[in-house]
Coordinates of C-alpha atoms in Angstrom, one line a residue:
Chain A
X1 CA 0.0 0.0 0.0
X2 CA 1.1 3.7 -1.2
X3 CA 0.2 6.9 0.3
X4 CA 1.0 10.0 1.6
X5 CA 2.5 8.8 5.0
X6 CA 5.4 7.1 4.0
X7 CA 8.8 7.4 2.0
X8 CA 11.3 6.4 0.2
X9 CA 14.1 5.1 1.6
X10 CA 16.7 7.0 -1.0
X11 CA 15.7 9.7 -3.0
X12 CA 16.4 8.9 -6.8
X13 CA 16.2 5.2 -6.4
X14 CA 14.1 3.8 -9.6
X15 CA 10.6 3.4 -8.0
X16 CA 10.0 0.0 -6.3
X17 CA 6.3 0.7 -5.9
X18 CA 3.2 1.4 -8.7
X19 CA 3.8 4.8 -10.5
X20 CA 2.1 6.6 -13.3
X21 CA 5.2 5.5 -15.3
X22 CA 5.7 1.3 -13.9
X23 CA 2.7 0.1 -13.4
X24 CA 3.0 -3.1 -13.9
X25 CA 4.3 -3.4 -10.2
X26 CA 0.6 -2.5 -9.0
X27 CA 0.1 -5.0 -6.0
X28 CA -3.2 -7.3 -6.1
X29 CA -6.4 -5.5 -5.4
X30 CA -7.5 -6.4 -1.3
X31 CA -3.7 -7.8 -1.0
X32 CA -4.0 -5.1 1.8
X33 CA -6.6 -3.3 4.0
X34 CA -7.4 0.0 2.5
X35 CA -5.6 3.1 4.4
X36 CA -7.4 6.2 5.6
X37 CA -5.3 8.2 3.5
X38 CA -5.0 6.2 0.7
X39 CA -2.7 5.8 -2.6
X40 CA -1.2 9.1 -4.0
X41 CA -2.0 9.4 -7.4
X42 CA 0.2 11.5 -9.8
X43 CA -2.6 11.9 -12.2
X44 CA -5.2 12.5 -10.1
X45 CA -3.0 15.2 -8.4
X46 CA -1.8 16.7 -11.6
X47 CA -5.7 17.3 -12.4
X48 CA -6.6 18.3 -9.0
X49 CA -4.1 21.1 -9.0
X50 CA -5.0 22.4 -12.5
X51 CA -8.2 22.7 -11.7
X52 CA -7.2 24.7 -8.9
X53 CA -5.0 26.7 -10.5
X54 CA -7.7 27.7 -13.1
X55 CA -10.2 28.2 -10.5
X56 CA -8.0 30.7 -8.4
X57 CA -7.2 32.1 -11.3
X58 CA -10.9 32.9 -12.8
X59 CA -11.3 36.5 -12.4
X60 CA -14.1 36.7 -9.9
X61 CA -12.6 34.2 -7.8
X62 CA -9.1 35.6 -7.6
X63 CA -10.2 39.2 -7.2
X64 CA -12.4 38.1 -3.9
X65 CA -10.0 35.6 -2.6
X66 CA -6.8 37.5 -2.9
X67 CA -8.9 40.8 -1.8
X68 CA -10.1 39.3 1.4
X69 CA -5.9 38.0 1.9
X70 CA -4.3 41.1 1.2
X71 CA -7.2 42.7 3.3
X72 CA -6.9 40.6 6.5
X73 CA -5.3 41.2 9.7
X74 CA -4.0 37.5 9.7
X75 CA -2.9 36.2 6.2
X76 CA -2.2 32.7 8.0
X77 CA -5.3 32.7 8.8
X78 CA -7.0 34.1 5.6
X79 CA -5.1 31.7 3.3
X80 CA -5.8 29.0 5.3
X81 CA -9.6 29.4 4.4
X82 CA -9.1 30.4 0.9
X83 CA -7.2 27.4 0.3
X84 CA -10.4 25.3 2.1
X85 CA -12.4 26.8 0.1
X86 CA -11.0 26.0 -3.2
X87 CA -9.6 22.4 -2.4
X88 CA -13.5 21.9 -1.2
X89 CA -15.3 23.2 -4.0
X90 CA -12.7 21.1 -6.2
X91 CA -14.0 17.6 -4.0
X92 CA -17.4 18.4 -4.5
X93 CA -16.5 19.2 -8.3
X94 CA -14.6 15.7 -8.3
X95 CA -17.7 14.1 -6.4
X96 CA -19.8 15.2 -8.8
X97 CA -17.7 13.8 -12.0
X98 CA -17.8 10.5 -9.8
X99 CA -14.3 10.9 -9.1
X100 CA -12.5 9.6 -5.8
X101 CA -9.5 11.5 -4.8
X102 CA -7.3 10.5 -2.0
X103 CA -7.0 12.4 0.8
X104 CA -2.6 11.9 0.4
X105 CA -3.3 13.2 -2.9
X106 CA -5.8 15.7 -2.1
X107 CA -3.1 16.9 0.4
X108 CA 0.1 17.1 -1.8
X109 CA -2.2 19.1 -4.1
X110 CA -3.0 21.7 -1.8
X111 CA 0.3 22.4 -0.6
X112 CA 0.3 23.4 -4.3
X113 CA -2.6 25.5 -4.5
X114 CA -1.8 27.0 -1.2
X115 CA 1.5 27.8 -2.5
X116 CA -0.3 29.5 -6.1
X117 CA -2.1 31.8 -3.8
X118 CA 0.0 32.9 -1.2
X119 CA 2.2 33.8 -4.7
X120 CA -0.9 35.6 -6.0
X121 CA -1.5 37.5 -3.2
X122 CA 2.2 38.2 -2.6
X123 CA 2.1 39.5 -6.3
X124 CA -0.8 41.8 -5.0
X125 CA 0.3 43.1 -2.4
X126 CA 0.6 41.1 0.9
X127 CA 3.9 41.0 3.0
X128 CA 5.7 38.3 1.9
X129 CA 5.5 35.1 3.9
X130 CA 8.2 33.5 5.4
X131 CA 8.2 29.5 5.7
X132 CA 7.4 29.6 8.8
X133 CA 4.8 31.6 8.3
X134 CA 3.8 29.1 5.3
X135 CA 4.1 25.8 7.5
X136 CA 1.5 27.5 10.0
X137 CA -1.0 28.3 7.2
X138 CA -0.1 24.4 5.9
X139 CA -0.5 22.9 9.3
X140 CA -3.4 25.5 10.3
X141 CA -5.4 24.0 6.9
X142 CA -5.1 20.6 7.8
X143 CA -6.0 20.8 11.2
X144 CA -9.5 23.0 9.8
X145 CA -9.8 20.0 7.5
X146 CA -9.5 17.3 9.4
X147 CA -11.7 19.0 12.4
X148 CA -14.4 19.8 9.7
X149 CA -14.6 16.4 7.8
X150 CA -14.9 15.1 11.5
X151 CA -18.0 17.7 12.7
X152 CA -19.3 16.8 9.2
X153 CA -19.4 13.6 9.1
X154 CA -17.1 13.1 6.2
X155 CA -14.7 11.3 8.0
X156 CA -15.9 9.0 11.0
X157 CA -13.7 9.0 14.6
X158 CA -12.6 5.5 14.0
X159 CA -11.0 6.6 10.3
X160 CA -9.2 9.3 11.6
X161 CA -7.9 7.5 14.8
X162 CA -6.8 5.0 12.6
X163 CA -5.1 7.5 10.5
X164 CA -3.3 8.1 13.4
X165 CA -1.8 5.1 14.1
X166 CA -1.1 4.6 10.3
X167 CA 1.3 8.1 10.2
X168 CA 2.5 6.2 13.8
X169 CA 3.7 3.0 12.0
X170 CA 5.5 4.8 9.6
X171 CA 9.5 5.9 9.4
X172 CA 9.1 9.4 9.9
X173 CA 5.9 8.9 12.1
X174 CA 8.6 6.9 14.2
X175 CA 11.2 9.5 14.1
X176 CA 8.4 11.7 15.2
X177 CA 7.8 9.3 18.4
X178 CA 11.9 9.6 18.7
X179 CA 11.8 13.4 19.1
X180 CA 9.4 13.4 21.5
X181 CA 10.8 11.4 24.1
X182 CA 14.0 13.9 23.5
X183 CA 12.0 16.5 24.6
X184 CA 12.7 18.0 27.9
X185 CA 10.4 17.0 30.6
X186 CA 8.3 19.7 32.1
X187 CA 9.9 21.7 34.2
X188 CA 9.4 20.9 37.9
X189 CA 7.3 23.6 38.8
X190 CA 3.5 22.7 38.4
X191 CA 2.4 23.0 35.1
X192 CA 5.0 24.3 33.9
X193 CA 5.7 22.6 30.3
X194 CA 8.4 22.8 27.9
X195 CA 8.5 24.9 24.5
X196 CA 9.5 23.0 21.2
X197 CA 13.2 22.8 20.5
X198 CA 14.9 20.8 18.0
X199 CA 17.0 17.9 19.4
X200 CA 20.3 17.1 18.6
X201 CA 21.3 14.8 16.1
X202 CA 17.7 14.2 14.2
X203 CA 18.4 14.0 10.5
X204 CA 16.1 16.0 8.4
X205 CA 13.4 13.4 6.6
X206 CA 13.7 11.8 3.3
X207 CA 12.3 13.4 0.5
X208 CA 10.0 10.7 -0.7
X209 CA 11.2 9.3 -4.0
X210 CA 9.7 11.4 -7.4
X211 CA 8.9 14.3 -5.2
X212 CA 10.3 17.4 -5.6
X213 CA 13.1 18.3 -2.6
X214 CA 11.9 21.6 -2.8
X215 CA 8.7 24.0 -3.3
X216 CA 9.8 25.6 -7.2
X217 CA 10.1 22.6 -9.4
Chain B
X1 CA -6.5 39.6 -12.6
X2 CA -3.4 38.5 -9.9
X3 CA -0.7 35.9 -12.0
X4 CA 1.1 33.8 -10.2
X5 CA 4.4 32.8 -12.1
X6 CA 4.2 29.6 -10.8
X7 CA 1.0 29.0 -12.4
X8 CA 2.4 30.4 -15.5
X9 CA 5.0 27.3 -15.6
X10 CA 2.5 25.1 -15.1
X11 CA 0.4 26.1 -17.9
X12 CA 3.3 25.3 -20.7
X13 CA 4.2 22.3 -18.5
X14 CA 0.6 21.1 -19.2
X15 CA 0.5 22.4 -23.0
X16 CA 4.2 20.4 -23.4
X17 CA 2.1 17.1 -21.5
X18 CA 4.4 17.5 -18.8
X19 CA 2.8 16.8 -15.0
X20 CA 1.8 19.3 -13.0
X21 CA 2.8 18.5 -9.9
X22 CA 6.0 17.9 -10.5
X23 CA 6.2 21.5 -13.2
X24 CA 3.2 23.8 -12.3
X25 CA 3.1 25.6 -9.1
X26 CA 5.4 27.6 -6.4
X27 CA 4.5 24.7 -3.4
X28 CA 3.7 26.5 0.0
X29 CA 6.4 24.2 1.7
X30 CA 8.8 21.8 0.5
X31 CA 7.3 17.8 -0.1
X32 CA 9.4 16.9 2.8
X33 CA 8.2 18.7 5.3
X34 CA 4.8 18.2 4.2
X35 CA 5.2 14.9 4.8
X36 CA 6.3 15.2 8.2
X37 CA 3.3 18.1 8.9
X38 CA 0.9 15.2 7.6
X39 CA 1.8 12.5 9.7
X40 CA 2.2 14.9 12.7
X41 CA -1.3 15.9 11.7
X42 CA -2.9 12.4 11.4
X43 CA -0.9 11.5 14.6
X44 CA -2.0 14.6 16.8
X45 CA -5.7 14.6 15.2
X46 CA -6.3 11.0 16.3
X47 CA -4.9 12.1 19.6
X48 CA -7.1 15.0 20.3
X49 CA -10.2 12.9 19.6
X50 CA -9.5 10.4 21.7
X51 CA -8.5 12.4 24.4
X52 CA -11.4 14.9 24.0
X53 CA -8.8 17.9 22.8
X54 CA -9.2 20.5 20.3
X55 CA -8.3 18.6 17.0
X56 CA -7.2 22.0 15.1
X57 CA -4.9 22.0 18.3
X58 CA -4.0 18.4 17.9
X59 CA -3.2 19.1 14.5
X60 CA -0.6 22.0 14.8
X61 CA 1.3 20.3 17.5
X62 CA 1.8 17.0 15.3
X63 CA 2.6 19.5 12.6
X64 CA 5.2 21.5 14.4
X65 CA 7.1 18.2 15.4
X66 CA 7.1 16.9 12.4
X67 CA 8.3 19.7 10.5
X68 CA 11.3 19.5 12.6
X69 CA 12.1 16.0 12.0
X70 CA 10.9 16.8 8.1
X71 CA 13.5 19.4 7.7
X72 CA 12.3 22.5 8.7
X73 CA 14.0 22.3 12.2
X74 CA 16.2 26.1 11.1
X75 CA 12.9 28.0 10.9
X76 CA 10.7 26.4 13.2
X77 CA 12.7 26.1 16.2
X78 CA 12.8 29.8 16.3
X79 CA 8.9 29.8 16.3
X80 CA 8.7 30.1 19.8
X81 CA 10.5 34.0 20.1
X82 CA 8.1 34.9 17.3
X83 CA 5.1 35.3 19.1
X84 CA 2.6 38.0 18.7
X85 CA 1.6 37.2 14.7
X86 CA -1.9 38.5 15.0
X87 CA -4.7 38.8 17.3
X88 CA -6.4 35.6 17.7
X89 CA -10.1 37.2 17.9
X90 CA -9.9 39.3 14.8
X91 CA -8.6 36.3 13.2
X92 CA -11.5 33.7 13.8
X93 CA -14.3 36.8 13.1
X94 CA -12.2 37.0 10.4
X95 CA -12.2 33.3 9.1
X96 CA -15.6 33.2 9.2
X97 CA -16.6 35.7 6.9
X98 CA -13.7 34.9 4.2
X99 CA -15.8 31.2 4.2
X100 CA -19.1 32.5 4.3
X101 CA -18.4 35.4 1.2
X102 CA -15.9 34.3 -0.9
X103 CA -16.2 31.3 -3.3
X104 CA -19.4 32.3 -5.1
X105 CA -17.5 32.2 -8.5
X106 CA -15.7 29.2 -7.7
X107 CA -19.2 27.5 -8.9
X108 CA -19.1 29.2 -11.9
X109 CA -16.2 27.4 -13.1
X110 CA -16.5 24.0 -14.6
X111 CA -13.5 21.7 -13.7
X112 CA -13.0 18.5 -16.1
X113 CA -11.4 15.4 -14.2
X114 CA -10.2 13.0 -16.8
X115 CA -6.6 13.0 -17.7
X116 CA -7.8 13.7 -21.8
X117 CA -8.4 17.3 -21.1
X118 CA -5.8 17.5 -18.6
X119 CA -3.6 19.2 -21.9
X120 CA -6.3 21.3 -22.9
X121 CA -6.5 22.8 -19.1
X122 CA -2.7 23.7 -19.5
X123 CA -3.2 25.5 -22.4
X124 CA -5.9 26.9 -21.6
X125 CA -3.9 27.8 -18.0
X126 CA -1.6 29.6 -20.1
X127 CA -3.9 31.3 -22.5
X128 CA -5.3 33.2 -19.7
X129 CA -2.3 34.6 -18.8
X130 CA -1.5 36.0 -21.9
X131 CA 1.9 33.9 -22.4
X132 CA 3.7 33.5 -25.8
X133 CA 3.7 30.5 -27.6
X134 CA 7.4 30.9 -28.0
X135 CA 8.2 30.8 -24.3
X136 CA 5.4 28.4 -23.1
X137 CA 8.0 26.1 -25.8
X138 CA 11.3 26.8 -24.0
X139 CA 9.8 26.8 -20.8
X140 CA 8.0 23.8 -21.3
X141 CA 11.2 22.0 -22.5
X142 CA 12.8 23.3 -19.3
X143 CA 10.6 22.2 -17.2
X144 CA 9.7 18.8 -18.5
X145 CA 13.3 17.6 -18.6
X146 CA 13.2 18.9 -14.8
X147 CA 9.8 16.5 -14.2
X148 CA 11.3 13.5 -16.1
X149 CA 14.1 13.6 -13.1
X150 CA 11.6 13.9 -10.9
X151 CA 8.4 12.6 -11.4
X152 CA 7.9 9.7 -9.1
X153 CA 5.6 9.6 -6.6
X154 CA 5.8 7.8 -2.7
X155 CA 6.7 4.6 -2.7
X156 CA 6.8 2.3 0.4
X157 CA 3.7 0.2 1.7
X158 CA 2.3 2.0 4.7
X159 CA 0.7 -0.8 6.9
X160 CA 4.6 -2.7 6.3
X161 CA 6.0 -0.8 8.9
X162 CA 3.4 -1.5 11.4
X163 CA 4.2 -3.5 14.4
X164 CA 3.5 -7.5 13.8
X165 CA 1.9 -7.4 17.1
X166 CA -2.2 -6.8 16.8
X167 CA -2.5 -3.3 14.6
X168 CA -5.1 -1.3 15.4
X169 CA -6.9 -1.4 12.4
X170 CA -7.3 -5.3 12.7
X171 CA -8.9 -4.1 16.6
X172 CA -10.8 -1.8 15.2
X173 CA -12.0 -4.2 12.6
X174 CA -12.7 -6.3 15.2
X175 CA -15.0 -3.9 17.0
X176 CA -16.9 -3.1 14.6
X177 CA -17.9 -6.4 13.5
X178 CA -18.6 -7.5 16.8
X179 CA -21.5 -4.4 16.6
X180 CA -22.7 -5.5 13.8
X181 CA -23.0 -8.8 15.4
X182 CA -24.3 -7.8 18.7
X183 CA -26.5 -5.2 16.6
X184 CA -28.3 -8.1 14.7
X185 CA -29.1 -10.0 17.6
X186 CA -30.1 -7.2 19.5
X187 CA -32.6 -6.6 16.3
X188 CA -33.4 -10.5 16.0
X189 CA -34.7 -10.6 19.7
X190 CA -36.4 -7.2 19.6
X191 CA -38.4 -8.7 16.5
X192 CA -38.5 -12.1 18.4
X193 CA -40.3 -10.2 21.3
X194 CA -42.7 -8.7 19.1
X195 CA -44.3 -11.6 17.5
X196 CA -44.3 -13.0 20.7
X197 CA -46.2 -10.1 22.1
X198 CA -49.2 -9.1 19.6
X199 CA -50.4 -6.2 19.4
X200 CA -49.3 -2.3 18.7
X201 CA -47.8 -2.1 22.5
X202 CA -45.3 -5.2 21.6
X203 CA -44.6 -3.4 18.6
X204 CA -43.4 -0.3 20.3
X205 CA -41.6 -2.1 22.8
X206 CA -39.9 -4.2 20.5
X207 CA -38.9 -0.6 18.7
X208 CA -37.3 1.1 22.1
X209 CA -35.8 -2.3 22.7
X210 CA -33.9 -1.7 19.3
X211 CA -32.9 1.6 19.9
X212 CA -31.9 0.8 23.5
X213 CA -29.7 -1.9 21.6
X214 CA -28.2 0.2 19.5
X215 CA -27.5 2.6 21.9
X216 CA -25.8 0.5 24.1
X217 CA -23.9 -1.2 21.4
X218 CA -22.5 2.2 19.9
X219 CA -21.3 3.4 23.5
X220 CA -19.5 -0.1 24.0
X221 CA -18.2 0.5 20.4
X222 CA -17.0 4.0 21.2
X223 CA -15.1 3.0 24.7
X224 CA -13.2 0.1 23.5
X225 CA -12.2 2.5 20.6
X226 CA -11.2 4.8 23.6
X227 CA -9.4 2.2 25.8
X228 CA -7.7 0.7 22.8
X229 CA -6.4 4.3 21.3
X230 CA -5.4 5.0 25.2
X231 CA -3.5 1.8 25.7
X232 CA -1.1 2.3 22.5
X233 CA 2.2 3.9 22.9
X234 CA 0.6 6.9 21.0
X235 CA 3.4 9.7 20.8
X236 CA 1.5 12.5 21.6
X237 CA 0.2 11.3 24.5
X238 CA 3.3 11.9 25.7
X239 CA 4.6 14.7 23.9
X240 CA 1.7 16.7 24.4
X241 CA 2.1 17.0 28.1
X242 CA 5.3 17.8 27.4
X243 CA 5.3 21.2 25.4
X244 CA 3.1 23.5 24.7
X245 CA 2.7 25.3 21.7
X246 CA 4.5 28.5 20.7
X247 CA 2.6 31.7 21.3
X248 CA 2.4 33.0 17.6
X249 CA 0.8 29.4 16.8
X250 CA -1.5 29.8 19.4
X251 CA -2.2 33.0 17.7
X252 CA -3.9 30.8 14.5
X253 CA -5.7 28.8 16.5
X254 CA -9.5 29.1 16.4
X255 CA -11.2 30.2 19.4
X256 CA -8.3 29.2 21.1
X257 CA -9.3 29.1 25.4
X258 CA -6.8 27.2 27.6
X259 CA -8.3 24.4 29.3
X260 CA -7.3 21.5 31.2
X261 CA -6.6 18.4 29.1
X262 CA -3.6 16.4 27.7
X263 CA -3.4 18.6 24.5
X264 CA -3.1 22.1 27.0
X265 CA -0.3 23.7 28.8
X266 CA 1.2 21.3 31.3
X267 CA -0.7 18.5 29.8
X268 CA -1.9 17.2 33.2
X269 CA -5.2 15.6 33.5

């Protein structure tokens, strides 16, 4: 099984795995259980993102998108929605056309369109975001997503929990765990709690092989 | 009309029948660290609802932690001097009217999902942005040579890494085939009753006794999902009475109000 919560062990390594371009090595349908997240699809993320692209870009849509970005006290915020907004109206387009996206798809392809706005509203105007700045809007959108399709009944508690223990099982859901329990303790006092810091020695993740190592391709 | 450059690229990518993904856009964040912000977020979503925590919350804490171990441990380890990014109330008001208002022309514009027009789309990408046909060429042969390099996508099986001890996904499997089962029977002597007992009163008894069934079994169903989330070694559990999260993240968050719970400050419980 594919999907968004795994990687490659070395990037540039021919593909081991079913790809646009080999798939011959497609494993048997039900040789696994199905994961929450499911396959990424190149093509199906190549036509989710040009759709997006062409919707931002339709006139009225840009003009009230990047007017209420630029506008806003908290761009994080603001493009957090916008992106919401487009990525949903693009699942209920898919729906529609009877076409099933998956949600590690659906992902990689908004980091995308997130990224197409941000640039259009830099290009507009708006103080140019930092990556920080861009990770917060990324993790802020996902965390709206996920909490929505939950109240919505999109996705059910027992998908999302096992979600969880999916990204758990996998390399960098491991190296996750490893930071943690590198974190300080909480400081004796009561309550008292200890802010994020990086540990020593964790090695940056592995790009996952085919994808690109950095935001321009 | 706002053009994105990025956009732009991906256009003659798509006229040249290059991919998208791998030649259209300027990403938000790098595909490494998105992969680490997504299995933070799966990880710390899973652990807010079982732990009755703000998901959003949940979310953003996964997401800072794996950002770090995907790369992006320069920038976000600084987060925490960096408070102060906006007021929080304005924000929400704020989110709330940029969902309920904007969007209205999104309908308007008619998306085609099959990988025949997926060509067309590019060009047509690129038409509206007034690009020459000359440079969608060059850039197009740029930027397909740059896709055939890099153009394939994840790899590894997911559910191969998971412990061979009991995953949770055959538990939860488990569960919810045993309500099903206890479900039907429920139903079977609810119905059994009702022949038994003639009449519209056995009828409606035989109803409540259903609904008291199913009751009963989705509670059961919804503890042993509780107890079996609670017993893994889930990583937030324990991260997330360890740290709290930086003041200009707290900022984003929605209606943010501390509270007591294993996804607040101090994480006690």
């Amino acid at each position: 099984m594919k999907g968004l919560l795994e990687q490659a062990a070395v990037p540039g390594m021919a593909p081991t795995a079913p790809t646009m371009a080999n798939p011959s090595v497609t494993p048997p349908a039900g040789a696994e259980p199905e994961s929450v997240a499911g396959d990424f699809n190149q093509k199906d993320m190549d036509l989710f993102v040009v759709n997006g692209v062409k919707m931002i870009h339709n006139t009225k849509v840009s003009d009230d998108i990047i007017a209420r970005v630029i506008k806003s006290e908290n761009p994080v915020v603001a493009v957090a929605d916008a992106t919401l907004l487009i990525v949903g109206q693009l699942e209920r387009s898919a729906a529609s056309a009877g076409k099933k996206i998956s949600l590690t798809t659906i992902a990689h392809g908004s980091n995308f369109l997130m990224g197409e706005i941000i640039a259009s509203a830099e290009a507009a105007g708006m103080k140019k975001m930092d990556d920080k700045t861009k990770y917060q809007t990324f993790s802020l959108a996902m965390g709206k997503y996920l909490d929505e399709a939950i109240k919505t009944g999109k996705m059910t508690k027992e998908e999302l929990i096992q979600m969880g223990k999916e990204a758990e099982g996998t390399p960098i859901g491991k190296k996750m765990a490893e930071t943690a329990m590198q974190m300080e303790a909480p400081a004796a006092a009561p309550g008292a709690s200890a802010e994020i810091g990086v540990p020593t020695g964790m090695p940056p993740a592995t790009v996952p092989a085919g994808m690109p190592a950095t935001g321009r391709v | 009309m706002p053009v994105a450059a990025g956009a732009v690229v991906g256009g003659w990518a798509l006229a040249a029948g290059a991919s998208v993904a791998t030649a259209a856009t300027v990403a938000a964040v790098t595909t490494a660290v998105v992969t680490g912000a997504l299995v933070g977020a799966a990880m710390g979503a899973a652990t807010a609802l079982v732990t009755g925590g703000n998901i959003i919350e949940g979310v953003l804490k996964g997401a800072l932690i794996g950002g770090i171990v995907g790369g992006a441990a320069s920038w976000l380890s600084g987060a925490a001097e960096a408070a102060g990014a906006a007021a929080e109330a304005a924000a929400t008001a704020e989110a709330g009217a940029t969902a309920a208002e904007v969007g209205t022309g999104a309908a308007t514009t008619a998306e085609a999902w099959t990988g025949e027009t997926l060509p067309t789309l590019g060009a047509d990408v690129a038409a509206d942005m007034g690009t020459s046909a000359a440079a969608q060429a060059a850039e197009a042969a740029r930027v397909a040579e740059a896709a055939r390099v890099v153009t394939t996508p994840p790899t590894q099986g997911l559910l191969a890494s998971v412990a061979p001890e009991e995953s949770i996904q055959v538990q939860l499997a488990k569960i919810a085939s045993q309500s099903k089962l206890d479900m039907a029977a429920a139903n079977k002597s609810a119905l059994l009753q009702s022949t038994i007992t003639s009449g519209i009163g056995g009828v409606a008894q035989s109803y409540g006794n259903v609904l008291a069934a199913k009751k009963t079994a989705e509670a059961a169903k919804e503890a042993e999902i509780d107890r079996i989330a609670r017993n893994q070694p889930g990583f937030l559990q324990t991260v997330t009475a360890k740290f709290k999260l930086p003041s200009d993240w707290l900022a984003i968050l929605p209606s943010y109000k501390p509270q007591t719970g294993l996804l607040q400050k101090g994480g006690t419980t």
